[in-house]
Short mmCIF file of C-alpha atoms and ligand atoms in Angstrom, two decimals:
data_model
loop_
_atom_site.label_atom_id
_atom_site.label_comp_id
_atom_site.label_asym_id
_atom_site.label_seq_id
_atom_site.Cartn_x
_atom_site.Cartn_y
_atom_site.Cartn_z
CA UNK A 225 -64.91 -4.25 -10.05
CA UNK A 226 -63.44 -5.46 -13.29
CA UNK A 227 -61.79 -1.94 -13.83
CA UNK A 228 -60.14 -2.07 -10.49
CA UNK A 229 -58.85 -5.56 -10.99
CA UNK A 230 -57.29 -4.37 -14.24
CA UNK A 231 -55.72 -1.33 -12.64
CA UNK A 232 -54.30 -3.57 -9.81
CA UNK A 233 -53.10 -5.96 -12.47
CA UNK A 234 -51.25 -3.24 -14.32
CA UNK A 235 -49.79 -1.98 -11.03
CA UNK A 236 -48.21 -5.31 -10.28
CA UNK A 237 -46.87 -5.45 -13.86
CA UNK A 238 -45.42 -2.01 -13.38
CA UNK A 239 -43.98 -3.16 -10.02
CA UNK A 240 -42.43 -6.20 -11.55
CA UNK A 241 -40.95 -4.16 -14.34
CA UNK A 242 -39.58 -1.87 -11.76
CA UNK A 243 -38.13 -4.71 -9.90
CA UNK A 244 -36.60 -6.09 -12.98
CA UNK A 245 -35.30 -2.71 -13.76
CA UNK A 246 -33.81 -2.13 -10.24
CA UNK A 247 -32.16 -5.52 -10.17
CA UNK A 248 -30.78 -5.07 -13.63
CA UNK A 249 -29.24 -1.70 -12.84
CA UNK A 250 -28.07 -2.26 -9.39
CA UNK A 251 -25.87 -4.75 -7.65
CA UNK A 252 -28.19 -7.36 -5.96
CA UNK A 253 -28.08 -9.86 -8.88
CA UNK A 254 -24.27 -9.62 -9.24
CA UNK A 255 -23.77 -12.75 -6.97
CA UNK A 256 -26.09 -14.83 -9.13
CA UNK A 257 -24.59 -13.62 -12.15
CA UNK A 258 -21.17 -14.39 -10.79
CA UNK A 259 -22.39 -18.04 -10.15
CA UNK A 260 -23.18 -18.48 -13.67
CA UNK A 261 -20.26 -16.54 -15.16
CA UNK A 262 -18.03 -18.64 -17.42
CA UNK A 263 -15.34 -16.18 -17.51
CA UNK A 264 -14.25 -13.10 -15.73
CA UNK A 265 -12.81 -9.84 -17.00
CA UNK A 266 -9.92 -8.51 -14.79
CA UNK A 267 -9.91 -4.77 -14.50
CA UNK A 268 -6.79 -2.80 -13.63
CA UNK A 269 -7.26 0.99 -12.99
CA UNK A 270 -4.30 3.42 -13.56
CA UNK A 271 -5.80 5.72 -10.84
CA UNK A 272 -5.10 3.30 -8.03
CA UNK A 273 -8.68 1.96 -7.64
CA UNK A 274 -8.75 -1.64 -6.42
CA UNK A 275 -8.45 -4.25 -9.35
CA UNK A 276 -11.42 -6.41 -9.69
CA UNK A 277 -12.94 -9.30 -11.43
CA UNK A 278 -16.11 -8.87 -13.44
CA UNK A 279 -18.37 -11.63 -14.61
CA UNK A 280 -18.84 -12.26 -18.30
CA UNK A 281 -21.44 -14.21 -19.96
CA UNK A 282 -21.55 -16.10 -23.36
CA UNK A 283 -24.97 -15.60 -24.54
CA UNK A 284 -24.84 -16.43 -28.28
CA UNK A 285 -25.14 -20.18 -29.19
CA UNK A 286 -23.00 -19.92 -32.27
CA UNK A 287 -20.49 -17.31 -31.18
CA UNK A 288 -17.76 -16.99 -28.61
CA UNK A 289 -18.76 -13.47 -27.93
CA UNK A 290 -18.74 -12.52 -24.26
CA UNK A 291 -21.13 -9.92 -22.70
CA UNK A 292 -20.70 -7.56 -19.68
CA UNK A 293 -23.77 -6.14 -17.88
CA UNK A 294 -24.56 -2.52 -18.54
CA UNK A 295 -24.48 -2.00 -14.83
CA UNK A 296 -20.92 -3.12 -14.54
CA UNK A 297 -19.99 -1.40 -17.72
CA UNK A 298 -21.27 2.02 -16.43
CA UNK A 299 -19.58 1.48 -13.08
CA UNK A 300 -16.13 0.57 -14.25
CA UNK A 301 -16.05 3.60 -16.78
CA UNK A 302 -17.79 5.92 -14.14
CA UNK A 303 -20.67 6.40 -16.65
CA UNK A 304 -24.03 7.90 -16.09
CA UNK A 305 -26.86 5.69 -17.13
CA UNK A 306 -30.27 6.20 -18.32
CA UNK A 307 -32.67 3.35 -19.10
CA UNK A 308 -35.91 3.70 -21.20
CA UNK A 309 -37.89 0.54 -20.73
CA UNK A 310 -40.49 1.55 -23.25
CA UNK A 311 -38.07 2.04 -26.05
CA UNK A 312 -35.80 -0.71 -24.61
CA UNK A 313 -32.87 1.53 -24.88
CA UNK A 314 -29.88 2.04 -22.48
CA UNK A 315 -27.93 5.26 -22.72
CA UNK A 316 -24.53 5.49 -21.19
CA UNK A 317 -22.64 8.79 -21.04
CA UNK A 318 -18.88 8.29 -20.85
CA UNK A 319 -16.19 11.07 -20.99
CA UNK A 320 -18.51 13.40 -22.74
CA UNK A 321 -19.71 10.83 -25.22
CA UNK A 322 -23.20 9.26 -25.42
CA UNK A 323 -23.65 5.61 -26.30
CA UNK A 324 -27.23 4.39 -27.09
CA UNK A 325 -28.02 0.69 -27.04
CA UNK A 326 -31.13 -0.96 -28.06
CA UNK A 327 -32.03 -4.44 -26.89
CA UNK A 328 -31.60 -7.29 -29.57
CA UNK A 329 -30.01 -4.96 -32.18
CA UNK A 330 -26.37 -4.62 -33.19
CA UNK A 331 -26.46 -0.89 -33.70
CA UNK A 332 -24.82 1.48 -31.16
CA UNK A 333 -25.45 5.19 -31.71
CA UNK A 334 -22.35 7.05 -30.68
CA UNK A 335 -23.14 10.81 -30.46
CA UNK A 336 -25.78 10.44 -33.18
CA UNK A 337 -23.48 8.28 -35.44
CA UNK A 338 -24.61 4.53 -35.79
CA UNK A 339 -21.86 1.89 -35.29
CA UNK A 340 -22.34 -1.73 -35.95
CA UNK A 341 -21.31 -4.44 -33.67
CA UNK A 342 -20.80 -8.14 -34.39
CA UNK A 343 -23.63 -9.33 -32.21
CA UNK A 344 -26.56 -7.59 -30.67
CA UNK A 345 -27.19 -6.32 -27.16
CA UNK A 346 -29.14 -8.92 -25.04
CA UNK A 347 -31.34 -8.93 -22.06
CA UNK A 348 -30.77 -11.60 -19.65
CA UNK A 349 -31.99 -12.38 -16.21
CA UNK A 350 -32.81 -8.81 -15.50
CA UNK A 351 -29.61 -7.37 -16.94
CA UNK A 352 -28.84 -5.56 -20.11
CA UNK A 353 -25.86 -7.30 -21.60
CA UNK A 354 -23.41 -5.65 -23.88
CA UNK A 355 -20.74 -7.46 -25.97
CA UNK A 356 -17.28 -6.70 -24.72
CA UNK A 357 -16.40 -5.92 -28.35
CA UNK A 358 -17.93 -2.52 -27.64
CA UNK A 359 -15.08 -1.70 -25.22
CA UNK A 360 -12.18 -2.44 -27.58
CA UNK A 361 -13.86 -1.45 -30.91
CA UNK A 362 -15.95 1.46 -30.02
CA UNK A 363 -15.24 2.87 -26.58
CA UNK A 364 -11.48 2.65 -26.94
CA UNK A 365 -11.44 5.00 -29.87
CA UNK A 366 -13.83 7.63 -28.50
CA UNK A 367 -12.57 8.38 -24.95
CA UNK A 368 -9.51 10.41 -23.92
CA UNK A 369 -8.70 7.76 -21.36
CA UNK A 370 -6.46 5.02 -22.60
CA UNK A 371 -8.21 1.65 -22.82
CA UNK A 372 -6.62 -1.56 -23.46
CA UNK A 373 -8.55 -4.84 -23.69
CA UNK A 374 -6.43 -7.86 -24.04
CA UNK A 375 -9.05 -10.36 -25.44
CA UNK A 376 -6.61 -13.32 -24.92
CA UNK A 377 -6.15 -12.84 -21.19
CA UNK A 378 -9.25 -10.88 -20.51
CA UNK A 379 -7.54 -8.11 -18.78
CA UNK A 380 -8.85 -4.61 -19.26
CA UNK A 381 -6.52 -1.75 -18.32
CA UNK A 382 -8.05 1.76 -17.91
CA UNK A 383 -5.74 4.62 -18.23
CA UNK A 384 -2.01 4.29 -18.52
CA UNK A 385 -0.42 3.30 -15.27
CA UNK A 386 3.18 4.11 -14.81
CA UNK A 387 4.44 0.94 -13.44
CA UNK A 388 7.95 0.79 -12.06
CA UNK A 389 7.79 -2.98 -11.27
CA UNK A 390 7.28 -4.46 -14.61
CA UNK A 391 7.87 -8.05 -14.76
CA UNK A 392 8.41 -11.31 -12.86
CA UNK A 393 10.28 -14.69 -13.94
CA UNK A 394 11.21 -17.52 -11.98
CA UNK A 395 14.46 -19.72 -12.27
CA UNK A 396 15.55 -22.77 -10.58
CA UNK A 397 18.90 -24.52 -10.12
CA UNK A 398 20.62 -26.98 -7.79
CA UNK A 399 21.01 -24.46 -5.00
CA UNK A 400 18.60 -21.71 -5.40
CA UNK A 401 15.20 -20.94 -6.62
CA UNK A 402 14.87 -17.38 -7.80
CA UNK A 403 12.06 -14.79 -8.38
CA UNK A 404 13.34 -12.08 -10.38
CA UNK A 405 11.42 -8.72 -10.46
CA UNK A 406 12.07 -6.20 -13.19
CA UNK A 407 12.23 -2.66 -11.97
CA UNK A 408 12.43 0.63 -13.97
CA UNK A 409 14.07 2.43 -10.91
CA UNK A 410 15.75 1.66 -7.65
CA UNK A 411 13.16 0.96 -5.09
CA UNK A 412 13.40 0.15 -1.41
CA UNK A 413 11.88 -2.94 -0.05
CA UNK A 414 11.22 -4.84 3.13
CA UNK A 415 10.82 -8.58 3.67
CA UNK A 416 8.76 -10.25 6.28
CA UNK A 417 9.10 -13.94 6.76
CA UNK A 418 6.96 -14.21 10.05
CA UNK A 419 4.49 -16.50 8.56
CA UNK A 420 5.90 -20.09 7.85
CA UNK A 421 5.64 -20.78 4.29
CA UNK A 422 4.87 -17.23 3.23
CA UNK A 423 7.42 -14.50 2.18
CA UNK A 424 6.01 -11.05 2.03
CA UNK A 425 8.03 -8.65 0.01
CA UNK A 426 6.98 -4.89 0.26
CA UNK A 427 8.11 -2.54 -2.39
CA UNK A 428 8.14 0.94 -1.20
CA UNK A 429 6.67 3.30 -3.87
CA UNK A 430 6.23 0.09 -6.12
CA UNK A 431 3.49 0.27 -8.74
CA UNK A 432 2.65 -3.00 -10.57
CA UNK A 433 -0.20 -4.65 -12.44
CA UNK A 434 -1.58 -6.91 -9.71
CA UNK A 435 -3.08 -9.35 -12.23
CA UNK A 436 0.23 -9.86 -14.13
CA UNK A 437 2.03 -10.54 -10.87
CA UNK A 438 -0.49 -13.10 -9.49
CA UNK A 439 1.25 -16.28 -10.75
CA UNK A 440 -0.52 -19.60 -9.99
CA UNK A 441 2.59 -21.62 -10.77
CA UNK A 442 6.11 -20.68 -9.76
CA UNK A 443 9.28 -22.69 -10.06
CA UNK A 444 11.29 -24.79 -7.83
CA UNK A 445 10.49 -23.66 -4.16
CA UNK A 446 8.06 -21.05 -5.34
CA UNK A 447 4.46 -22.36 -5.42
CA UNK A 448 2.42 -19.36 -6.24
CA UNK A 449 2.44 -15.64 -5.95
CA UNK A 450 -0.13 -13.02 -5.07
CA UNK A 451 0.28 -9.31 -5.73
CA UNK A 452 -1.47 -6.41 -3.93
CA UNK A 453 -1.29 -2.62 -4.69
CA UNK A 454 -1.97 -0.05 -1.99
CA UNK A 455 -1.97 3.77 -2.53
CA UNK A 456 1.62 3.92 -1.63
CA UNK A 457 3.36 0.64 -2.01
CA UNK A 458 3.19 -2.78 -3.83
CA UNK A 459 3.21 -6.15 -1.99
CA UNK A 460 4.11 -9.59 -3.23
CA UNK A 461 3.19 -12.65 -1.21
CA UNK A 462 5.25 -15.62 -2.21
CA UNK A 463 3.85 -18.96 -1.19
CA UNK A 464 6.82 -21.26 -0.86
CA UNK A 465 7.51 -24.95 -0.16
CA UNK A 466 8.46 -26.01 3.31
CA UNK A 467 12.05 -27.10 2.24
CA UNK A 468 12.78 -23.46 1.76
CA UNK A 469 14.67 -22.72 4.98
CA UNK A 470 16.65 -19.54 4.05
CA UNK A 471 16.20 -16.52 1.89
CA UNK A 472 18.01 -13.68 0.62
CA UNK A 473 16.74 -10.50 -1.16
CA UNK A 474 19.07 -8.43 -3.33
CA UNK A 475 18.86 -5.55 -5.71
CA UNK A 476 20.94 -5.46 -8.99
CA UNK A 477 21.65 -2.68 -11.32
CA UNK A 478 23.44 -3.97 -14.42
CA UNK A 479 24.17 -1.21 -16.73
CA UNK A 480 25.54 -3.45 -19.38
CA UNK A 481 25.18 -2.76 -23.08
CA UNK A 482 24.17 0.83 -22.52
CA UNK A 483 20.76 -0.11 -21.15
CA UNK A 484 20.14 -0.45 -17.35
CA UNK A 485 18.50 -3.55 -16.07
CA UNK A 486 17.41 -3.14 -12.53
CA UNK A 487 16.33 -6.15 -10.76
CA UNK A 488 15.08 -7.27 -7.30
CA UNK A 489 15.98 -10.88 -6.78
CA UNK A 490 14.38 -13.17 -4.28
CA UNK A 491 16.69 -16.14 -3.60
CA UNK A 492 15.35 -19.19 -1.68
CA UNK A 493 17.94 -21.73 -0.73
CA UNK A 494 17.30 -25.40 -0.98
CA UNK A 495 17.84 -27.58 2.04
CA UNK A 496 17.29 -31.27 2.57
CA UNK A 497 14.40 -32.32 4.66
CA UNK A 498 15.63 -33.44 8.11
CA UNK A 499 16.52 -37.08 8.05
CA UNK A 500 15.07 -37.61 11.42
CA UNK A 501 11.47 -36.42 11.21
CA UNK A 502 11.03 -33.24 13.00
CA UNK A 503 7.34 -32.36 13.81
CA UNK A 504 8.22 -28.62 13.94
CA UNK A 505 10.02 -28.45 10.68
CA UNK A 506 7.12 -27.31 8.47
CA UNK A 507 6.02 -24.79 11.07
CA UNK A 508 9.51 -23.09 10.92
CA UNK A 509 9.78 -19.66 9.48
CA UNK A 510 12.60 -18.91 7.13
CA UNK A 511 15.68 -17.03 8.29
CA UNK A 512 17.18 -14.38 6.27
CA UNK A 513 20.74 -14.49 5.00
CA UNK A 514 22.16 -10.97 5.59
CA UNK A 515 25.39 -9.52 4.24
CA UNK A 516 28.17 -9.20 6.57
CA UNK A 517 27.88 -5.37 6.29
CA UNK A 518 24.24 -5.39 7.08
CA UNK A 519 24.90 -7.17 10.35
CA UNK A 520 25.70 -4.81 13.02
CA UNK A 521 25.98 -7.70 15.41
CA UNK A 522 26.44 -5.40 18.39
CA UNK A 523 23.79 -5.44 20.99
CA UNK A 524 21.76 -2.22 21.41
CA UNK A 525 23.38 -0.50 24.32
CA UNK A 526 22.29 3.04 23.86
CA UNK A 527 18.97 4.53 22.44
CA UNK A 528 18.46 8.13 21.48
CA UNK A 529 14.91 9.48 22.04
CA UNK A 530 13.91 12.64 20.35
CA UNK A 531 10.88 14.42 21.56
CA UNK A 532 9.73 16.51 18.52
CA UNK A 533 9.59 20.36 18.60
CA UNK A 534 9.98 22.31 22.04
CA UNK A 535 10.11 25.96 23.22
CA UNK A 536 8.72 28.53 20.64
CA UNK A 537 8.27 25.55 18.27
CA UNK A 538 5.01 24.25 19.56
CA UNK A 539 4.38 21.70 16.76
CA UNK A 540 0.82 20.87 16.13
CA UNK A 541 -1.83 22.43 18.23
CA UNK A 542 -5.10 20.67 18.87
CA UNK A 543 -8.50 22.55 18.85
CA UNK A 544 -8.64 22.61 22.62
CA UNK A 545 -5.04 24.05 22.81
CA UNK A 546 -3.00 21.01 23.42
CA UNK A 547 0.55 21.36 22.11
CA UNK A 548 2.30 18.66 20.28
CA UNK A 549 5.64 19.43 21.99
CA UNK A 550 4.31 18.57 25.25
CA UNK A 551 2.66 15.36 24.32
CA UNK A 552 5.95 14.45 22.46
CA UNK A 553 7.95 15.08 25.67
CA UNK A 554 5.53 13.24 27.81
CA UNK A 555 5.53 10.14 25.68
CA UNK A 556 9.34 10.21 25.26
CA UNK A 557 10.04 10.42 28.93
CA UNK A 558 7.84 7.40 29.67
CA UNK A 559 9.36 5.57 26.60
CA UNK A 560 12.91 6.08 27.82
CA UNK A 561 11.93 4.78 31.43
CA UNK A 562 10.44 1.68 29.80
CA UNK A 563 13.40 1.02 27.64
CA UNK A 564 15.85 1.33 30.62
CA UNK A 565 13.60 -0.91 32.75
CA UNK A 566 13.18 -3.56 29.95
CA UNK A 567 16.70 -3.83 28.40
CA UNK A 568 18.90 -1.99 30.81
CA UNK A 569 20.04 0.06 27.97
CA UNK A 570 21.30 3.70 28.29
CA UNK A 571 18.88 6.41 26.91
CA UNK A 572 19.98 9.71 25.44
CA UNK A 573 17.28 12.30 25.22
CA UNK A 574 17.53 15.16 22.78
CA UNK A 575 15.69 17.30 25.18
CA UNK A 576 14.25 16.83 28.55
CA UNK A 577 12.70 20.34 28.93
CA UNK A 578 10.47 22.70 26.97
CA UNK A 579 13.25 24.15 24.95
CA UNK A 580 14.10 24.66 21.31
CA UNK A 581 16.67 22.24 20.04
CA UNK A 582 17.90 22.71 16.46
CA UNK A 583 17.13 19.82 14.22
CA UNK A 584 20.88 19.39 13.33
CA UNK A 585 21.71 19.55 17.07
CA UNK A 586 19.51 16.57 17.65
CA UNK A 587 21.58 14.34 15.20
CA UNK A 588 24.82 15.62 16.79
CA UNK A 589 23.72 14.55 20.17
CA UNK A 590 22.80 11.03 19.04
CA UNK A 591 25.92 10.67 16.91
CA UNK A 592 28.35 12.10 19.61
CA UNK A 593 26.85 9.76 22.22
CA UNK A 594 27.36 6.78 19.80
CA UNK A 595 23.49 5.77 20.11
CA UNK A 596 22.68 2.50 18.40
CA UNK A 597 19.04 3.54 17.48
CA UNK A 598 17.35 7.00 17.15
CA UNK A 599 13.62 7.30 17.73
CA UNK A 600 11.81 10.59 17.14
CA UNK A 601 8.45 11.06 18.75
CA UNK A 602 5.80 13.35 17.00
CA UNK A 603 2.04 13.84 16.68
CA UNK A 604 0.28 14.41 13.32
CA UNK A 605 -2.21 17.02 12.18
CA UNK A 606 -4.26 17.88 9.25
CA UNK A 607 -6.91 20.49 8.18
CA UNK A 608 -9.69 17.88 8.16
CA UNK A 609 -10.82 16.62 11.70
CA UNK A 610 -11.37 13.07 10.19
CA UNK A 611 -7.61 12.42 9.33
CA UNK A 612 -6.52 9.65 11.84
CA UNK A 613 -4.19 6.95 12.81
CA UNK A 614 -0.45 6.35 13.38
CA UNK A 615 2.53 6.13 11.11
CA UNK A 616 6.17 5.50 11.17
CA UNK A 617 8.69 7.26 8.84
CA UNK A 618 12.36 6.51 7.87
CA UNK A 619 14.61 8.75 5.83
CA UNK A 620 14.33 8.38 2.09
CA UNK A 621 13.03 10.70 -0.63
CA UNK A 622 9.20 11.16 -0.18
CA UNK A 623 7.36 8.93 -2.46
CA UNK A 624 3.89 10.71 -2.41
CA UNK A 625 2.50 14.25 -2.03
CA UNK A 626 1.17 13.39 1.28
CA UNK A 627 4.41 12.23 2.60
CA UNK A 628 6.15 15.30 1.12
CA UNK A 629 3.38 17.33 3.09
CA UNK A 630 4.43 15.69 6.24
CA UNK A 631 8.12 16.25 5.66
CA UNK A 632 7.50 19.87 4.80
CA UNK A 633 5.61 20.31 7.97
CA UNK A 634 7.98 18.62 10.33
CA UNK A 635 11.10 20.23 8.52
CA UNK A 636 9.40 23.62 9.07
CA UNK A 637 10.69 23.54 12.68
CA UNK A 638 13.94 24.86 11.14
CA UNK A 639 12.24 28.17 10.48
CA UNK A 640 12.50 28.65 14.31
CA UNK A 641 16.13 28.25 13.96
CA UNK A 642 16.64 30.20 10.76
CA UNK A 643 13.77 32.64 10.12
CA UNK A 644 15.22 33.44 6.68
CA UNK A 645 14.65 30.09 5.20
CA UNK A 646 11.61 29.83 3.00
CA UNK A 647 9.39 26.65 2.72
CA UNK A 648 10.38 26.29 -0.84
CA UNK A 649 13.91 25.93 0.05
CA UNK A 650 13.04 22.99 2.34
CA UNK A 651 11.69 20.98 -0.56
CA UNK A 652 14.99 21.41 -2.27
CA UNK A 653 16.56 19.93 0.80
CA UNK A 654 14.39 16.95 0.51
CA UNK A 655 16.38 15.80 -2.71
CA UNK A 656 19.83 16.42 -1.26
CA UNK A 657 19.01 13.97 1.63
CA UNK A 658 19.12 10.87 -0.40
CA UNK A 659 22.79 10.61 -0.63
CA UNK A 660 23.60 11.29 2.98
CA UNK A 661 24.95 8.89 5.56
CA UNK A 662 21.55 7.48 6.52
CA UNK A 663 21.64 5.60 3.30
CA UNK A 664 23.80 3.00 4.94
CA UNK A 665 21.17 2.24 7.45
CA UNK A 666 18.11 2.37 5.28
CA UNK A 667 17.37 -1.35 5.36
CA UNK A 668 17.60 -1.49 9.21
CA UNK A 669 15.71 1.77 9.46
CA UNK A 670 12.83 0.38 7.37
CA UNK A 671 12.91 -2.85 9.37
CA UNK A 672 12.53 -0.97 12.68
CA UNK A 673 9.80 1.22 11.23
CA UNK A 674 7.95 -1.91 9.99
CA UNK A 675 8.31 -3.57 13.38
CA UNK A 676 7.02 -0.39 15.16
CA UNK A 677 3.90 -0.25 12.92
CA UNK A 678 3.15 -3.86 13.37
CA UNK A 679 3.58 -3.82 17.17
CA UNK A 680 1.50 -0.65 17.49
CA UNK A 681 -1.08 -2.05 15.33
CA UNK A 682 -1.43 -5.07 17.56
CA UNK A 683 -2.19 -2.84 20.44
CA UNK A 684 -4.13 0.23 19.12
CA UNK A 685 -7.57 0.37 17.61
CA UNK A 686 -6.95 3.59 15.59
CA UNK A 687 -6.00 3.45 11.81
CA UNK A 688 -2.72 2.00 10.89
CA UNK A 689 -1.33 4.27 8.18
CA UNK A 690 1.65 2.17 7.42
CA UNK A 691 5.37 2.72 7.02
CA UNK A 692 6.15 5.81 4.97
CA UNK A 693 9.47 7.18 3.51
CA UNK A 694 10.09 10.86 3.56
CA UNK A 695 13.04 13.36 3.62
CA UNK A 696 13.07 14.32 7.30
CA UNK A 697 15.58 16.89 8.39
CA UNK A 698 15.76 15.53 11.96
CA UNK A 699 16.93 12.02 10.61
CA UNK A 700 19.63 13.71 8.47
CA UNK A 701 23.28 12.78 9.13
CA UNK A 702 22.38 10.06 11.75
CA UNK A 703 24.95 7.39 12.01
CA UNK A 704 22.38 4.71 13.28
CA UNK A 705 19.11 3.27 12.27
CA UNK A 706 16.50 5.92 12.67
CA UNK A 707 12.84 6.35 12.54
CA UNK A 708 10.08 9.02 13.36
CA UNK A 709 6.79 7.78 14.82
CA UNK A 710 3.61 9.96 14.31
CA UNK A 711 1.56 8.70 17.39
CA UNK A 712 -1.91 10.03 16.31
CA UNK A 713 -3.62 13.16 14.85
CA UNK A 714 -4.06 16.03 17.34
CA UNK A 715 -6.39 17.61 14.80
CA UNK A 716 -8.75 14.74 15.25
CA UNK A 717 -11.06 15.27 18.24
CA UNK A 718 -11.13 11.59 19.28
CA UNK A 719 -7.38 11.09 18.92
CA UNK A 720 -6.72 14.26 20.72
CA UNK A 721 -8.52 12.72 23.69
CA UNK A 722 -6.97 9.32 23.17
CA UNK A 723 -3.29 10.70 23.25
CA UNK A 724 -3.93 12.09 26.82
CA UNK A 725 -5.37 8.70 28.02
CA UNK A 726 -2.73 6.79 30.11
CA UNK A 727 -3.90 3.39 28.76
CA UNK A 728 -3.49 4.53 25.13
CA UNK A 729 -0.11 6.09 26.10
CA UNK A 730 1.07 2.70 27.64
CA UNK A 731 -0.03 0.76 24.65
CA UNK A 732 1.89 2.95 22.21
CA UNK A 733 4.96 2.78 24.39
CA UNK A 734 4.68 -1.03 24.77
CA UNK A 735 4.34 -1.35 21.04
CA UNK A 736 7.64 0.63 20.54
CA UNK A 737 9.52 -1.36 23.32
CA UNK A 738 8.51 -4.67 21.73
CA UNK A 739 9.60 -3.46 18.33
CA UNK A 740 13.09 -2.71 19.73
CA UNK A 741 13.07 -6.13 21.15
CA UNK A 742 12.24 -7.79 18.00
CA UNK A 743 14.75 -5.61 16.05
CA UNK A 744 17.38 -6.68 18.52
CA UNK A 745 16.39 -10.40 18.23
CA UNK A 746 16.43 -10.26 14.51
CA UNK A 747 19.97 -8.95 14.22
CA UNK A 748 21.51 -11.04 16.91
CA UNK A 749 19.71 -14.17 15.77
CA UNK A 750 21.09 -13.62 12.25
CA UNK A 751 24.63 -13.30 13.60
CA UNK A 752 24.55 -16.68 15.37
CA UNK A 753 23.04 -18.27 12.32
CA UNK A 754 25.83 -17.20 9.80
CA UNK A 755 28.79 -17.38 11.97
ZN1 ZN B 35 5.91 17.12 14.75
#
């Protein structure tokens, strides 16, 4: 009886130990840990992983030393872990090196070599806690990856990110409050002022340190700023005072003194609060001050619709044998009918039948007809069935491998016109495209693309892949704002069925129609504001 009891007793202690171990080495205790945390370590990854805040603990009464849990340390550095409870040792393997920690000792064994830290490793509330000194003093010198720990700001940068948006400063005078962004190259941008009190600046292909750009106190009309980094683009969200009524964004390239200072400046114009109280004032969104040359002013009278592919060029083919060229034509015809119905505009189609129309001919048709907008309709495809969603492109050099892939595939249509042309030659074309006439319309094209994505995402439940830039041949030489919409993935079995669903089709088309309406409103509204 006694014996059984003791066995039971040992089992519970083993279970308790296991529990402590499990909680120490996995995430459940993170929230408790965070609640007690005095400080956090901001981690920035060069490989594009989401930045994060990791709780740090001060455990030594007579020292400022901060500790990170072994669990978080392993996760951040993608380490494999081994915990030996009997020996009270934690072993982490990071980029081919082995680090062995022993509880309550200052010695770390690095690949069989002992190294001494200022304070010992501790065990606290089920977690093995390692002094952050380990990161800067030991780990940084033994991994191939670049590691930078700023002990002042508590920001840890892993890898060496190639930032092209490098700094932010605020200035303030009688007329303007300015936020000045330093860039290392010219980047395209898009500004959204839909939400009162918030200005969202998207920088296409922008890469920035989100922690550095999240500023809690701006100047003048700028309250605070938040930054976000996505796979493709950088976003800055400026929280602004309600007296900011108008804004302007401008790119400067001052090549003075040999160096080149590229800046993107966000101007907020100061206005007096209305003398007679206006209950709607605070809820008013800011209007954009556009340059005279940006304002077309004309109403949209004619729209060119371009159903992608046709004839021998089938485009993407789904697993059940649906051709992209047919889906494109079907959507384009319905879109043109809706546009005529809605705005009374004239529509020019680059093809209305199943025929091959050369890419350059499509631009010629739209140009010779003096169209005010050009919308090309396509479907996407990929080797994997799970690729999904809708995206909208405007013409600019491709920013990522993925966008280059799409440009290559859509541009491959030219092989049906000119079988001699090799795919490699198409990539070269991609670079030439930058200087062409579409440049003039780049901000309007990106605006239209942003509106189409937004209106479509309001109506569709499939993935919003965002606005992309790519060197698309079909958009080359167009003398009007132009976009290319990829409705969905024909290679995805669910989306293949969706694109044939009349309800889905109606939603896509309503999305585009609404985007055209808002595009028109923006430009005519601006004209009446500034004249
Ligand atoms: Zn296509």
